[in-house]
PDB file of C-alpha atoms and ligand atoms in Angstrom:
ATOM      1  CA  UNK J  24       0.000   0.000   0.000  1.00  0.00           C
ATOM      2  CA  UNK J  25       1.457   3.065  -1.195  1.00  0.00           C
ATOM      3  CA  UNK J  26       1.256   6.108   1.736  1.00  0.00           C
ATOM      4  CA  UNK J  27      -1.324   8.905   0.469  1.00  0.00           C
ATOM      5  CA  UNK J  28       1.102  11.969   0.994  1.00  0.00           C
ATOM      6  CA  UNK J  29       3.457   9.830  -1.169  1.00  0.00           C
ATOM      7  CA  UNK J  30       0.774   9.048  -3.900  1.00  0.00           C
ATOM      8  CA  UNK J  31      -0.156  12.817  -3.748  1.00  0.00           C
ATOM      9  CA  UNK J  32       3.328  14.156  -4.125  1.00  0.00           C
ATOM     10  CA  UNK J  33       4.559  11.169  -6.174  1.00  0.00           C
ATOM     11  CA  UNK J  34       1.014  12.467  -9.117  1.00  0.00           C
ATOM     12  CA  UNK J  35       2.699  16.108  -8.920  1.00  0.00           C
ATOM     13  CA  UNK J  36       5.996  14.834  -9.885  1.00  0.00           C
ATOM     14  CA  UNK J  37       3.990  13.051 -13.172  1.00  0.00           C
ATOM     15  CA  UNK J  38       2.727  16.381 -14.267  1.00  0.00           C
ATOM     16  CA  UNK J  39       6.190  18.512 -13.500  1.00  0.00           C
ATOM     17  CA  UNK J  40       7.720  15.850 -15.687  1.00  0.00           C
ATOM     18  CA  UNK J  41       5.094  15.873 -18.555  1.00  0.00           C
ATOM     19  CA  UNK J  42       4.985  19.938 -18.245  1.00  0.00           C
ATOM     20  CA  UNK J  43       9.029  19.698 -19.093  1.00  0.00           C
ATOM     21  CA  UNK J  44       8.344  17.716 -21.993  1.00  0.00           C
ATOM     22  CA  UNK J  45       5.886  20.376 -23.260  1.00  0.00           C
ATOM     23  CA  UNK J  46       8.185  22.938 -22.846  1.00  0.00           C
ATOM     24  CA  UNK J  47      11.228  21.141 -24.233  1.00  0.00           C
ATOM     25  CA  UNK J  48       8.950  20.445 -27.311  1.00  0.00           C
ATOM     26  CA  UNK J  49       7.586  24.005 -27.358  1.00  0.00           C
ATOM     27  CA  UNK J  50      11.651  24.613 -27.167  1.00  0.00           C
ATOM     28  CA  UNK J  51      12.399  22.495 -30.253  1.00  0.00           C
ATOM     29  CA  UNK J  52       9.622  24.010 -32.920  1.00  0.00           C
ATOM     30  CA  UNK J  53      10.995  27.525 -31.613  1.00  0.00           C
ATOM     31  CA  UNK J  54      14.652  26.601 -32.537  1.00  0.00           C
ATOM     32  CA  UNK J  55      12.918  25.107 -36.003  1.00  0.00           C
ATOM     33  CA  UNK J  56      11.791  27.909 -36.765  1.00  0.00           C
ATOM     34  CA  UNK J  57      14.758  30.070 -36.724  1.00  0.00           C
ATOM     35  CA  UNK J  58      16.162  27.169 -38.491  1.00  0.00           C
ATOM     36  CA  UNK J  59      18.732  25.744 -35.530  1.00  0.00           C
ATOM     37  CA  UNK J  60      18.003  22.259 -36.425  1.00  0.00           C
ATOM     38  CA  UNK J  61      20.899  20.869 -34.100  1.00  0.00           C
ATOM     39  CA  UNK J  62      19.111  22.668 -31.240  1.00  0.00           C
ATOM     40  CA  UNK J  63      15.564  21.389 -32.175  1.00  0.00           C
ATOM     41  CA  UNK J  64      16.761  17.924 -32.320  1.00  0.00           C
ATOM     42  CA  UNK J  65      18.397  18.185 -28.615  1.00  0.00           C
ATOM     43  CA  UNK J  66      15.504  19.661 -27.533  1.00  0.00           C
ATOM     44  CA  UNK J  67      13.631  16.796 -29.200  1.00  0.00           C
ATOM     45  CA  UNK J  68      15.621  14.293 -27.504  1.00  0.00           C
ATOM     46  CA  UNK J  69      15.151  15.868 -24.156  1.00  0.00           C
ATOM     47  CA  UNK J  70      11.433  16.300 -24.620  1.00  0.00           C
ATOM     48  CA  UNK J  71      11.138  12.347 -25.304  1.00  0.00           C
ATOM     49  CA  UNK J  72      13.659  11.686 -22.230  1.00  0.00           C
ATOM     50  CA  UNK J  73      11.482  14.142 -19.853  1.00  0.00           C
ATOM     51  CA  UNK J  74       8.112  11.915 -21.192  1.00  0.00           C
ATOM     52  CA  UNK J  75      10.249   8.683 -19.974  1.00  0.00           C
ATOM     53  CA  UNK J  76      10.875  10.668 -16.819  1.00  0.00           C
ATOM     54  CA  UNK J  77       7.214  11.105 -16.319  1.00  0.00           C
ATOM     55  CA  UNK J  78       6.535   7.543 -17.208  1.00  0.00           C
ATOM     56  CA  UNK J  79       9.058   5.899 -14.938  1.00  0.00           C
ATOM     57  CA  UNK J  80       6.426   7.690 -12.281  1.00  0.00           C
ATOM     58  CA  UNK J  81       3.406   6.549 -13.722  1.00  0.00           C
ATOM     59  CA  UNK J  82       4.843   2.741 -13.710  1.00  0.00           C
ATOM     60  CA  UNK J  83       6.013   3.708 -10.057  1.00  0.00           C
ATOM     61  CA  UNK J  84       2.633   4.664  -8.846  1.00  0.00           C
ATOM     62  CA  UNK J  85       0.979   1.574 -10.036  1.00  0.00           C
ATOM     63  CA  UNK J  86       3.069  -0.453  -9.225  1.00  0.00           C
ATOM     64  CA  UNK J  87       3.178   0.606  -5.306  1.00  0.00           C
ATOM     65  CA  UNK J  88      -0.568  -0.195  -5.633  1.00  0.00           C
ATOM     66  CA  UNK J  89      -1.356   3.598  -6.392  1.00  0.00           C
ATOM     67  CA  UNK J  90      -3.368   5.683  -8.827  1.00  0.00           C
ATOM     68  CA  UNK J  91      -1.835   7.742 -11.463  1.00  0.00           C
ATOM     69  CA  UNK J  92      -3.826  10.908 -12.124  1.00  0.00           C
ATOM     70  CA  UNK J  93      -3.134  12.485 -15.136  1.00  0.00           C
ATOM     71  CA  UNK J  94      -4.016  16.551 -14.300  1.00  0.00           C
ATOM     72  CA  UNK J  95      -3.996  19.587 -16.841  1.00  0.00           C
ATOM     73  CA  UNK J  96      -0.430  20.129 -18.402  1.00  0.00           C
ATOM     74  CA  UNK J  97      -0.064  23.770 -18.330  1.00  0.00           C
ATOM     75  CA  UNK J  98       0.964  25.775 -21.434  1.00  0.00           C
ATOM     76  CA  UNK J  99       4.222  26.476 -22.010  1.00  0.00           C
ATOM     77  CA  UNK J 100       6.184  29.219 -23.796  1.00  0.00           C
ATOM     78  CA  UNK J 101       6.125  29.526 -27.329  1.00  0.00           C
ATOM     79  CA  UNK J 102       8.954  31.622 -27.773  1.00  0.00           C
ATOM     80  CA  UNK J 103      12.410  33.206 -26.122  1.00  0.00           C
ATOM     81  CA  UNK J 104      14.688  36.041 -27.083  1.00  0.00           C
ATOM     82  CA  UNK J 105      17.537  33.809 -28.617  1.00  0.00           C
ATOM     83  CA  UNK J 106      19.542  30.443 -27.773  1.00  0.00           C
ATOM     84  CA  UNK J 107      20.641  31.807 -24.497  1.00  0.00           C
ATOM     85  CA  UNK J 108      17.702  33.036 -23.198  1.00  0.00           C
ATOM     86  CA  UNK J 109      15.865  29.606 -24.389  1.00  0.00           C
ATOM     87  CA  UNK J 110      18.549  27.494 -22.331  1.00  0.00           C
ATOM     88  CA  UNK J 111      19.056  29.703 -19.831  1.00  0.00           C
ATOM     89  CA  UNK J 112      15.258  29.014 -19.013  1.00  0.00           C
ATOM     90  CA  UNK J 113      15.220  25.643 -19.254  1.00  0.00           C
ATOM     91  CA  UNK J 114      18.141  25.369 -16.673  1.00  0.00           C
ATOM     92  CA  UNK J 115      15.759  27.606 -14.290  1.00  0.00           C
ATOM     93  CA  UNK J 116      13.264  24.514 -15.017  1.00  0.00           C
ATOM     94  CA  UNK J 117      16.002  22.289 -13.900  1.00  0.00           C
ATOM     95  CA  UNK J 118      16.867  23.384 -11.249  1.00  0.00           C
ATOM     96  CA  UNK J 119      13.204  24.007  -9.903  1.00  0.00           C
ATOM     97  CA  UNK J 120      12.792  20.305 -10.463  1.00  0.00           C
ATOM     98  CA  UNK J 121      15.934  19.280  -8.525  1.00  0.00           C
ATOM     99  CA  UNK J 122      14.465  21.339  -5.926  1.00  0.00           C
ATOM    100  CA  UNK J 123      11.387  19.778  -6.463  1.00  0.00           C
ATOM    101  CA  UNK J 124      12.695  15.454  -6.227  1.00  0.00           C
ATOM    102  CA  UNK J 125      14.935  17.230  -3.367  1.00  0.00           C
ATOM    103  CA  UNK J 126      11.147  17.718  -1.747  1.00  0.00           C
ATOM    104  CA  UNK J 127      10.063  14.278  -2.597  1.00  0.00           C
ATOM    105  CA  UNK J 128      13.166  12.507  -1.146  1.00  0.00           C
ATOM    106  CA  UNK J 129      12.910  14.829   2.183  1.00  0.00           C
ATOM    107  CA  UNK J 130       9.135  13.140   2.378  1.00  0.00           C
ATOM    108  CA  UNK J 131      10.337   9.673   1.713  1.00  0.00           C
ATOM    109  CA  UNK J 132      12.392   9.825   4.665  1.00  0.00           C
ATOM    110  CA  UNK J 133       9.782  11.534   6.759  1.00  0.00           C
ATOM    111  CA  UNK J 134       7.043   9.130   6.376  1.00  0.00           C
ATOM    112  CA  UNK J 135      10.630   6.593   6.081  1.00  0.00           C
ATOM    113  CA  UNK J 136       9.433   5.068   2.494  1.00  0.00           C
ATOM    114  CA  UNK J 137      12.708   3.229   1.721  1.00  0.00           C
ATOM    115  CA  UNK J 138      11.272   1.881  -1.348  1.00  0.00           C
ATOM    116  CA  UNK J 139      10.025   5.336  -2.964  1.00  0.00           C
ATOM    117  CA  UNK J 140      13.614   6.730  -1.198  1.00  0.00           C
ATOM    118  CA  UNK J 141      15.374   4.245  -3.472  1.00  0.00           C
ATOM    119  CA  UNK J 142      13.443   5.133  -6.877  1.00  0.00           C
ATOM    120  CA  UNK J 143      14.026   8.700  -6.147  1.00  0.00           C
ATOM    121  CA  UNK J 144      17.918   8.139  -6.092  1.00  0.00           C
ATOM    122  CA  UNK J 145      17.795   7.744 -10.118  1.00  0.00           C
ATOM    123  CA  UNK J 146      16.309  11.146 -10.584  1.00  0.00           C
ATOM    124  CA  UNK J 147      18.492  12.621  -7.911  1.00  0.00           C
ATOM    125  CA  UNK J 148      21.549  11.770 -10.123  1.00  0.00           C
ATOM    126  CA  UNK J 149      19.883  12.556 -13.149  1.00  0.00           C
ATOM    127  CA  UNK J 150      19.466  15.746 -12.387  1.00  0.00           C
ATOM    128  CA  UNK J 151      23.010  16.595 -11.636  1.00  0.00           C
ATOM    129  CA  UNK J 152      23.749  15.322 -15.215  1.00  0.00           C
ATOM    130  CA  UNK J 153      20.742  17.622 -16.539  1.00  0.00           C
ATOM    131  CA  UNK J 154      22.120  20.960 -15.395  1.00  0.00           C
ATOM    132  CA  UNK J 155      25.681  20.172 -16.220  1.00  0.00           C
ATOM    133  CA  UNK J 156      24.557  19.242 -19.524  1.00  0.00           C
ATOM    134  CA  UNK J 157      22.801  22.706 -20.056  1.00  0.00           C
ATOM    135  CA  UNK J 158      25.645  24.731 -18.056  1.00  0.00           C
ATOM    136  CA  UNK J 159      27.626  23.724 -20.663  1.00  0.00           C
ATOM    137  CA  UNK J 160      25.772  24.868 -23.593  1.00  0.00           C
ATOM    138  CA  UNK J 161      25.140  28.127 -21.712  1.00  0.00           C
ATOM    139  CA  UNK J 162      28.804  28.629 -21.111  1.00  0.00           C
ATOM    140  CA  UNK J 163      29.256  27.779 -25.002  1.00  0.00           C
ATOM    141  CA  UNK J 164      26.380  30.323 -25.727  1.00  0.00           C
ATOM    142  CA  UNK J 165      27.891  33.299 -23.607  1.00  0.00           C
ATOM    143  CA  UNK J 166      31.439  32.379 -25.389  1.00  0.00           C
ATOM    144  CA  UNK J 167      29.764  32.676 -28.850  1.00  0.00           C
ATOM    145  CA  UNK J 168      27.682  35.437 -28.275  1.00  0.00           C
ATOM    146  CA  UNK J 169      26.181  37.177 -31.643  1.00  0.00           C
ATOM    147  CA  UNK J 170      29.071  35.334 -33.137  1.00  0.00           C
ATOM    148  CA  UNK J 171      27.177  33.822 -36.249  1.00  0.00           C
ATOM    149  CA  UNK J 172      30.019  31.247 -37.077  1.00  0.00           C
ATOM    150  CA  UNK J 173      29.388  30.028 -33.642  1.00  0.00           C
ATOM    151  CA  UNK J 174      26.516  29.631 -33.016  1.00  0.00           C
ATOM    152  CA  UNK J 175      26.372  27.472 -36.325  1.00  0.00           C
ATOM    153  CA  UNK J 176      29.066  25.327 -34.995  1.00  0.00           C
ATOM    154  CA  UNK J 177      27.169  24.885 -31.750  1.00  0.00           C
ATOM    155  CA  UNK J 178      23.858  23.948 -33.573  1.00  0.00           C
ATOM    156  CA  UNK J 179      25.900  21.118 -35.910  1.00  0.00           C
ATOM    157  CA  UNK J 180      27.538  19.751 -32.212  1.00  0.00           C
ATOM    158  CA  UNK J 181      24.384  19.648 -30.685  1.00  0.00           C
ATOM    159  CA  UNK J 182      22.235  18.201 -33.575  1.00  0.00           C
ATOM    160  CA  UNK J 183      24.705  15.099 -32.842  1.00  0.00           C
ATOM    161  CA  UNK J 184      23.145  14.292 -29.334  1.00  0.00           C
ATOM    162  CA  UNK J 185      22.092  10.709 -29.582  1.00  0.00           C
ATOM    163  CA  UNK J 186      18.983   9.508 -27.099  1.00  0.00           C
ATOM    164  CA  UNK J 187      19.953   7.769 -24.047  1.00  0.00           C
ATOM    165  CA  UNK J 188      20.041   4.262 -23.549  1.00  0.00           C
ATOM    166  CA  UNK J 189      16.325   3.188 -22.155  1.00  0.00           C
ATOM    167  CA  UNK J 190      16.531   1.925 -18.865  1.00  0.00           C
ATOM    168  CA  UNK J 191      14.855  -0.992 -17.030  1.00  0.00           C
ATOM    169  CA  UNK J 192      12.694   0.890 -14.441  1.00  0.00           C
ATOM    170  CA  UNK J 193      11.714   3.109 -17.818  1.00  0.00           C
ATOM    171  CA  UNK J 194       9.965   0.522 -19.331  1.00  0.00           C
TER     172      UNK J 194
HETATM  173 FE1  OFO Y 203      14.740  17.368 -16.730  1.00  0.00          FE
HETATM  174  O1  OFO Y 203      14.491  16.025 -15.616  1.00  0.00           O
HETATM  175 FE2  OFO Y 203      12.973  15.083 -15.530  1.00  0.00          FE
HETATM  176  O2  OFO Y 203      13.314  14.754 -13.846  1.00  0.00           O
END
């Protein structure tokens, strides 16, 4: 039996995860569109990991006996000022969600729910990869700057990200 406040928290996590995937999508047709292909295909790629993300807590919630609620996925932006100001936001959404598994691990060990503790530690590692990841590419963007040049050599190295490997407790 899965403990309610965990069920409840466990449900907001779902939609956090399926709102980044909206916004990394929104993310990717907005780089399309100013023709960075290389940046609409990362975004791609993180928009599908983010819906993994999401589902690894839909398979969670079931199988701890719970319900998975699927709520209203708010509306994300539809457009940003340039590459920087696009990844600069999405490592703002970052690190709210660190802050926000941070929340869900500090209730695991409250209501001392070693199991949900344990599924949490994936994410809690994840997420230090996620904002170095886009650190990076925001310390590549400041570098660049209106550089034109650049910023095409930036799109070409990112339009080489490959998907992750899945993982078992994604399927
Ligand atoms: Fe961007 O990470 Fe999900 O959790």
């Amino acid at each position: 039996m899965i403990n309610e406040k965990i069920e409840k928290a466990l449900n907001a996590q779902l939609n956090k995860e399926f709102f980044s995937s909206y916004l990394y999508l929104s993310m990717s047709s907005y780089f399309e569109s100013k023709n960075l292909t290389g940046m609409s295909a990362w975004m791609k790629i993180q928009a599908n990991e983010e819906h993994l993300h999401a589902m690894k807590f839909y398979a969670y919630i079931i199988q701890k006996g719970g319900r998975a609620i699927l709520g209203a996925i708010e509306a994300p932006a539809n457009n940003w000022k340039s590459a920087l100001d696009a990844f600069e936001e999405t490592y703002t959404h970052e690190k709210f969600i660190t802050a926000s598994i941070d929340g869900l691990v500090n209730l695991s060990l409250e209501v001392k729910d070693h199991a949900t503790n344990n599924f949490l530690q994936w994410f809690v590692t994840e997420q230090v990869e996620e904002e170095a990841n886009v650190t990076k590419i925001i310390d590549d963007l400041k570098m660049i700057g209106e550089n034109s040049y650049g910023i095409f050599m930036l799109d070409r190295e990112l339009g080489t990200r490959q998907p992750a490997p899945p993982t078992p407790a994604a399927a």
